[in-house]
mmCIF file of C-alpha atoms in Angstrom:
data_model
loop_
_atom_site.group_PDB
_atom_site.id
_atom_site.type_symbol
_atom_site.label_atom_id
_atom_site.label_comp_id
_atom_site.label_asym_id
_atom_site.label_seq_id
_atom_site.Cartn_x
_atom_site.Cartn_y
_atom_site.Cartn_z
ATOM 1 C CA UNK A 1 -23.662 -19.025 -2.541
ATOM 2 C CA UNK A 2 -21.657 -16.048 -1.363
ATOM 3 C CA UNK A 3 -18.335 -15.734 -3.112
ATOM 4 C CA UNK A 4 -16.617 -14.441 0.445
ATOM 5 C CA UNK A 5 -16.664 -15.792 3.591
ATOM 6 C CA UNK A 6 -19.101 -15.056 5.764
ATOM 7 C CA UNK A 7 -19.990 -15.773 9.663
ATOM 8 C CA UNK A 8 -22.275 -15.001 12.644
ATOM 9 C CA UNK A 9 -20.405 -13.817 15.841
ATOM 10 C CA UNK A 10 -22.134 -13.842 19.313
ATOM 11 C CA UNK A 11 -20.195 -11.044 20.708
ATOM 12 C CA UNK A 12 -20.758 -12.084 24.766
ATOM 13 C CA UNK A 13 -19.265 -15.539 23.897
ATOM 14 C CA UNK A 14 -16.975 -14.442 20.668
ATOM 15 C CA UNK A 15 -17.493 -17.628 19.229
ATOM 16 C CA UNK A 16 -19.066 -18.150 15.888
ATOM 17 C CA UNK A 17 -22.376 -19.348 15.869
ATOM 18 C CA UNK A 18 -22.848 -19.632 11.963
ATOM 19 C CA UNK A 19 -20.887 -20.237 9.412
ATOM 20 C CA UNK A 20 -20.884 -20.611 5.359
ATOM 21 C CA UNK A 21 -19.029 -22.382 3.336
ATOM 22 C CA UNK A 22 -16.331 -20.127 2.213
ATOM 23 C CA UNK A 23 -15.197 -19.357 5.563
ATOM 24 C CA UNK A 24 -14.353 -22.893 5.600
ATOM 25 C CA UNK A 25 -12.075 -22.443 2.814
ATOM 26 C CA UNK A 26 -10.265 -19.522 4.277
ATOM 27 C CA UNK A 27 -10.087 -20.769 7.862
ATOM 28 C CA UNK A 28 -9.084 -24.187 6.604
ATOM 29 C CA UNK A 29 -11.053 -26.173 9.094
ATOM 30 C CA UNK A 30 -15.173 -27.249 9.030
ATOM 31 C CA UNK A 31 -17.902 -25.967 10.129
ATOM 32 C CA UNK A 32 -18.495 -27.839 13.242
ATOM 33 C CA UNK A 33 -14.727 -26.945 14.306
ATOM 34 C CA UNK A 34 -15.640 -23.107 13.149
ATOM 35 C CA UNK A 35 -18.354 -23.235 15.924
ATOM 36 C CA UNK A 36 -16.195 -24.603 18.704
ATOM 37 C CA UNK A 37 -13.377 -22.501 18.790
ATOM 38 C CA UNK A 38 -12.959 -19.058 20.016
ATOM 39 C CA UNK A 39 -12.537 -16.509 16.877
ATOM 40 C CA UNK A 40 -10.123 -14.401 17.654
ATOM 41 C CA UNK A 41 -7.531 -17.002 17.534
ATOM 42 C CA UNK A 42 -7.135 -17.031 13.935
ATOM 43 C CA UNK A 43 -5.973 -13.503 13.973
ATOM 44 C CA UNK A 44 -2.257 -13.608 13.371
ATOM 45 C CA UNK A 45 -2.276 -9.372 13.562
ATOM 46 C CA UNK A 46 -4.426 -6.221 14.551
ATOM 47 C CA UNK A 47 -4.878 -3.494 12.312
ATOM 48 C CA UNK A 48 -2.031 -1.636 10.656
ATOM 49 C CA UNK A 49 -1.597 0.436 13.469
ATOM 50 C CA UNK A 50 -0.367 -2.384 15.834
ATOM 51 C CA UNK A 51 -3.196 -2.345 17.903
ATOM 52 C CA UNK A 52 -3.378 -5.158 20.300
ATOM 53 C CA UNK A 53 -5.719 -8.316 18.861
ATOM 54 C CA UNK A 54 -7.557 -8.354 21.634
ATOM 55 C CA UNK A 55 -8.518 -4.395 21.489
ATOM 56 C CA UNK A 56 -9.101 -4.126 18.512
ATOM 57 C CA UNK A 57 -11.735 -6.843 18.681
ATOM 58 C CA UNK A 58 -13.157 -5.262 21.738
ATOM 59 C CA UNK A 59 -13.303 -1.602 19.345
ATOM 60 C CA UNK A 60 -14.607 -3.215 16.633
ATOM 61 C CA UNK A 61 -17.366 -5.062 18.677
ATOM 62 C CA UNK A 62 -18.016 -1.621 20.189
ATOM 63 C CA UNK A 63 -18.439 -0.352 17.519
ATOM 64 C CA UNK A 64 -20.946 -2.283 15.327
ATOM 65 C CA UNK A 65 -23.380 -2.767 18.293
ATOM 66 C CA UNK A 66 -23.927 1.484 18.003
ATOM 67 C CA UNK A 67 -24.797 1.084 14.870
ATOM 68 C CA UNK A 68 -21.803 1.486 12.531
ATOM 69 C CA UNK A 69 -20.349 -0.829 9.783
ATOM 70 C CA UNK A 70 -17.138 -1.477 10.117
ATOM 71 C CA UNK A 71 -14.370 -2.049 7.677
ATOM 72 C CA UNK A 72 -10.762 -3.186 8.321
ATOM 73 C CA UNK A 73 -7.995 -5.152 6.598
ATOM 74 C CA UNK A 74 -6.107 -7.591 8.949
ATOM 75 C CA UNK A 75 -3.974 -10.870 8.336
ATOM 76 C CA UNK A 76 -4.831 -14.529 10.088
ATOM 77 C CA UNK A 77 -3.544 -17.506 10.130
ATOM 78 C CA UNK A 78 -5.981 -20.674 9.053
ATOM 79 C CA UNK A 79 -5.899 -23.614 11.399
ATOM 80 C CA UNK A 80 -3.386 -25.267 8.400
ATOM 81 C CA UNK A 81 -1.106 -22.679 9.790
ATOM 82 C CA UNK A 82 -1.367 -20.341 6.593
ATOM 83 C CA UNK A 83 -1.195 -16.799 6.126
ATOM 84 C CA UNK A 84 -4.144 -14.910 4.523
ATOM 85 C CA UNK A 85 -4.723 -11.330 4.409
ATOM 86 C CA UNK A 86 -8.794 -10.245 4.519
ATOM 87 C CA UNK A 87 -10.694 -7.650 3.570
ATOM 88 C CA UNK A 88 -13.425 -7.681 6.868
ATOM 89 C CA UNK A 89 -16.582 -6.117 6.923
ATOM 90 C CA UNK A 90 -18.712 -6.188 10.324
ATOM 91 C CA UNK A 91 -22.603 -4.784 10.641
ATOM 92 C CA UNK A 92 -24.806 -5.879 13.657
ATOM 93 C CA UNK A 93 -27.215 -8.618 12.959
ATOM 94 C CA UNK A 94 -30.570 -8.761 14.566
ATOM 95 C CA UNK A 95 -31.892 -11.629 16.220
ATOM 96 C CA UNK A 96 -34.924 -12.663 18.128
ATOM 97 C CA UNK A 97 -32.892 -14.442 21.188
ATOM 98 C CA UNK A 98 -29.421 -12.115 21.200
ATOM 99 C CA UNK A 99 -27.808 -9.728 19.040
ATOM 100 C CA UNK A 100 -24.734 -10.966 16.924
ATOM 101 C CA UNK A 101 -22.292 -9.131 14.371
ATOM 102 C CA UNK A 102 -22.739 -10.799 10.776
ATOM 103 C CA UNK A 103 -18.589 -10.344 9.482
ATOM 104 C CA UNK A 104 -17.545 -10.949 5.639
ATOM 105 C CA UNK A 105 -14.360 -12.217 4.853
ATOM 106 C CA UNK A 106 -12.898 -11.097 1.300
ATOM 107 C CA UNK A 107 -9.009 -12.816 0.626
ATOM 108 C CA UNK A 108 -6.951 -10.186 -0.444
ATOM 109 C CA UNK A 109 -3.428 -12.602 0.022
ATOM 110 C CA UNK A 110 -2.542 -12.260 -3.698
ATOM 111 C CA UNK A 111 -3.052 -8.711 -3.670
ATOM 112 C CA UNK A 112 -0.640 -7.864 -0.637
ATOM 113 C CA UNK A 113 1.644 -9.852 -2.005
ATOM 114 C CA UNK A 114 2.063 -8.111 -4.792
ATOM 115 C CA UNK A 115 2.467 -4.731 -3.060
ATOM 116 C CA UNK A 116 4.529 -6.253 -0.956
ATOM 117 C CA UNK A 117 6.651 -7.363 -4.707
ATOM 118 C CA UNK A 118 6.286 -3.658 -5.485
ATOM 119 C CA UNK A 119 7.763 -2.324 -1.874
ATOM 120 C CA UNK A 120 10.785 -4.248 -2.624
ATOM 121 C CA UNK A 121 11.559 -3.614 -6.033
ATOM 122 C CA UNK A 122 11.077 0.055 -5.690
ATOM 123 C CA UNK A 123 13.207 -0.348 -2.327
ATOM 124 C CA UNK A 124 16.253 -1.745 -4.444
ATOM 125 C CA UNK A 125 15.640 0.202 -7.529
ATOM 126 C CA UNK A 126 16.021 3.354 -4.653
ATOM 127 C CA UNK A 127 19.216 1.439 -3.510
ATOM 128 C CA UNK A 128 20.533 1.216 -6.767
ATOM 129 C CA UNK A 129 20.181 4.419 -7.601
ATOM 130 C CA UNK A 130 21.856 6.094 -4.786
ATOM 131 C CA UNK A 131 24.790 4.085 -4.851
ATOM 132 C CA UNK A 132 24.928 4.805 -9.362
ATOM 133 C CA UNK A 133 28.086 7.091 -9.876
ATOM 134 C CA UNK A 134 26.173 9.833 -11.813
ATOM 135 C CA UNK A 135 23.202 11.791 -11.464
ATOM 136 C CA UNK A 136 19.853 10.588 -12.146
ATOM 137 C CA UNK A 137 16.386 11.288 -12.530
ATOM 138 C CA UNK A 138 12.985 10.171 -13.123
ATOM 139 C CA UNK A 139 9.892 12.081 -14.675
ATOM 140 C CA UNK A 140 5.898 10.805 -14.739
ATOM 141 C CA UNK A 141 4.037 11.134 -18.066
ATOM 142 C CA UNK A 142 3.219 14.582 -18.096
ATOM 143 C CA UNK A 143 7.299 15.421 -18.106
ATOM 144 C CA UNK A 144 7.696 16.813 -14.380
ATOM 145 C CA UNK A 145 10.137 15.383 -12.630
ATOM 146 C CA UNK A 146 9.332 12.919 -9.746
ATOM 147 C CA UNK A 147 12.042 11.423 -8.463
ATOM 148 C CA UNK A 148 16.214 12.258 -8.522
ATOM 149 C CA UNK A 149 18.924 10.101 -6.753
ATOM 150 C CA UNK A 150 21.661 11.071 -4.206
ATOM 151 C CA UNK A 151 24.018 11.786 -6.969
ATOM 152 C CA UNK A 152 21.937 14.974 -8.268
ATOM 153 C CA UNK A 153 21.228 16.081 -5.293
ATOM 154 C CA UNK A 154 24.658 15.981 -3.428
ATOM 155 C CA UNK A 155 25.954 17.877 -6.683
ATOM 156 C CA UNK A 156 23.157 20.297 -6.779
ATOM 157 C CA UNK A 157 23.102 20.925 -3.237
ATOM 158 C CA UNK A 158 19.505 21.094 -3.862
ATOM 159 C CA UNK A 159 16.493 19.376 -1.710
ATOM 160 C CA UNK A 160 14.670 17.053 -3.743
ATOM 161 C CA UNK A 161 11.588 18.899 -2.618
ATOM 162 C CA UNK A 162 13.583 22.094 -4.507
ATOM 163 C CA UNK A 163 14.143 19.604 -7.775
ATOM 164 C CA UNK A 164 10.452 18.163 -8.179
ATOM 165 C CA UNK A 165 8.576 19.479 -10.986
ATOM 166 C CA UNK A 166 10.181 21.821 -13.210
ATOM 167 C CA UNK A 167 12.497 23.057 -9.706
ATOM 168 C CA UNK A 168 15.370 21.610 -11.394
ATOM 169 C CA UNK A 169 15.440 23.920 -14.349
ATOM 170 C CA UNK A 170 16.264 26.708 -12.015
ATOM 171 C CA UNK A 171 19.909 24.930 -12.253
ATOM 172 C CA UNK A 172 20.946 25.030 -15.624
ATOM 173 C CA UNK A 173 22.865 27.936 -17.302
ATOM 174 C CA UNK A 174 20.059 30.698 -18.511
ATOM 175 C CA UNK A 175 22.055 30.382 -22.611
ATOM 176 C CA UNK A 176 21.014 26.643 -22.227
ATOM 177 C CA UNK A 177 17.931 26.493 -20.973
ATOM 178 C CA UNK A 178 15.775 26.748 -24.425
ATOM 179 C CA UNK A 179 17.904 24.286 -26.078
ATOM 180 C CA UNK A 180 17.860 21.523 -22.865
ATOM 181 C CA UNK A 181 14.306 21.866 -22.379
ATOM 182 C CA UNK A 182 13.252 21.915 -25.833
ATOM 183 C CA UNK A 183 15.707 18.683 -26.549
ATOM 184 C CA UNK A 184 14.129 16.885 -23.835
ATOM 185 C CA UNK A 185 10.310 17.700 -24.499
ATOM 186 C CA UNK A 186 10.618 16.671 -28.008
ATOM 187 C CA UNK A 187 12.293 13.227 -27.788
ATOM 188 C CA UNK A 188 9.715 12.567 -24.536
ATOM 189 C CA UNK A 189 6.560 13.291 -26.969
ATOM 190 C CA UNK A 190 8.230 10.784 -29.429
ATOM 191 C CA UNK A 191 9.476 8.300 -26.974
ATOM 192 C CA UNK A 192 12.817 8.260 -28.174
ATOM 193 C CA UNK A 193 16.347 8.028 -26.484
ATOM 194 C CA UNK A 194 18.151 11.308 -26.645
ATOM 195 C CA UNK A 195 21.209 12.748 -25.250
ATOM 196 C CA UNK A 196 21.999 16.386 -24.600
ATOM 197 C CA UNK A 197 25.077 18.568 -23.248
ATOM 198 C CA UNK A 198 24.152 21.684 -20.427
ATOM 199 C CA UNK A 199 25.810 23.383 -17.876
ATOM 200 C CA UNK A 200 24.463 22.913 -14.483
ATOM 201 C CA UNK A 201 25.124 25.008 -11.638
ATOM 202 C CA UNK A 202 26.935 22.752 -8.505
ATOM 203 C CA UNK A 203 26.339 23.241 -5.230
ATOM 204 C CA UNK A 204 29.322 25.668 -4.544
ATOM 205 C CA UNK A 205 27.769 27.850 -7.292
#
């Protein structure tokens, strides 16, 4: 009745010697066919750190027979040649004949998917920006500044380590610095479009 896939691994053999079944679902083969295979097959990747399959598996087995749960994220590929992403959690199991690894199989494709969505749009929003003709910036919801484009930063001469926060106020003209920062607090409070004129200090001062 477990909602995630779980399985019994004999670690001398690594084959599978139980199976529920979810892991039928996310393997995309029975049982029976669980039981004669051997498992690391259906890992299409290591860990994120590129690890070799087959030392990782030798690591993680290490591992979990000294006693320590183990917790990893790694993609496989079902025997209907599909692509899931898991969530993996190993613990040794007891047993009266042989000791075996009980693993628990969470699909987390949807999710990784959709940071994968997020990598790219934030890659071509970066893209965009850079290439814009004029300066921009970005600021989170407590009004620092997070993020500015080439543009600014070419014209400031500035790092954008320099800019973040309120580093970029150190650029505009001392007579306008009241005025900018007050015009800019006040229309963020009341979520409002607003323009403004300052003088800004370029990189060849």
């Amino acid at each position: 009745l477990a909602p995630e896939a779980i399985v019994l691994l004999d670690p001398v053999s690594n084959r599978l010697v139980e199976a529920n079944p979810k892991a039928e679902g996310i393997f995309g083969c029975t049982r029976d066919e669980l039981l004669s295979v051997a498992f690391q097959q259906f890992y299409a990747a290591a860990q994120p750190d590129n690890v070799p399959v087959r030392e990782s598996i030798s690591e993680h087995t290490r591992r979990v027979l000294s006693g320590e749960e183990v917790i990893f994220e790694c993609a496989i590929i079902s025997a209907k040649g599909e692509r899931r992403y898991c969530e993996v959690r190993l613990v040794a199991f007891p047993s009266d004949e042989r000791q075996l690894i009980l693993a628990s199989f969470i699909d987390v494709s949807q999710r990784k998917r959709a940071e994968q969505a997020l990598r790219e749009s934030e890659h071509r929003f970066r893209v965009m920006a850079d290439s814009a003709p004029v300066m921009m910036w970005m600021s989170n919801p407590e009004k620092a500044c997070i993020d500015f484009n080439r543009g600014w930063l070419e014209f400031t001469g500035r790092t954008l380590w320099q800019e973040l926060g309120d580093g970029w106020v150190e650029g505009v003209h001392p007579a306008d610095l009241e005025r900018c920062f007050r015009t800019y607090s006040t229309a963020f409070d009341e979520r409002r479009q607003f323009t403004m004129e300052y003088r800004m200090r370029r990189h060849d001062g």
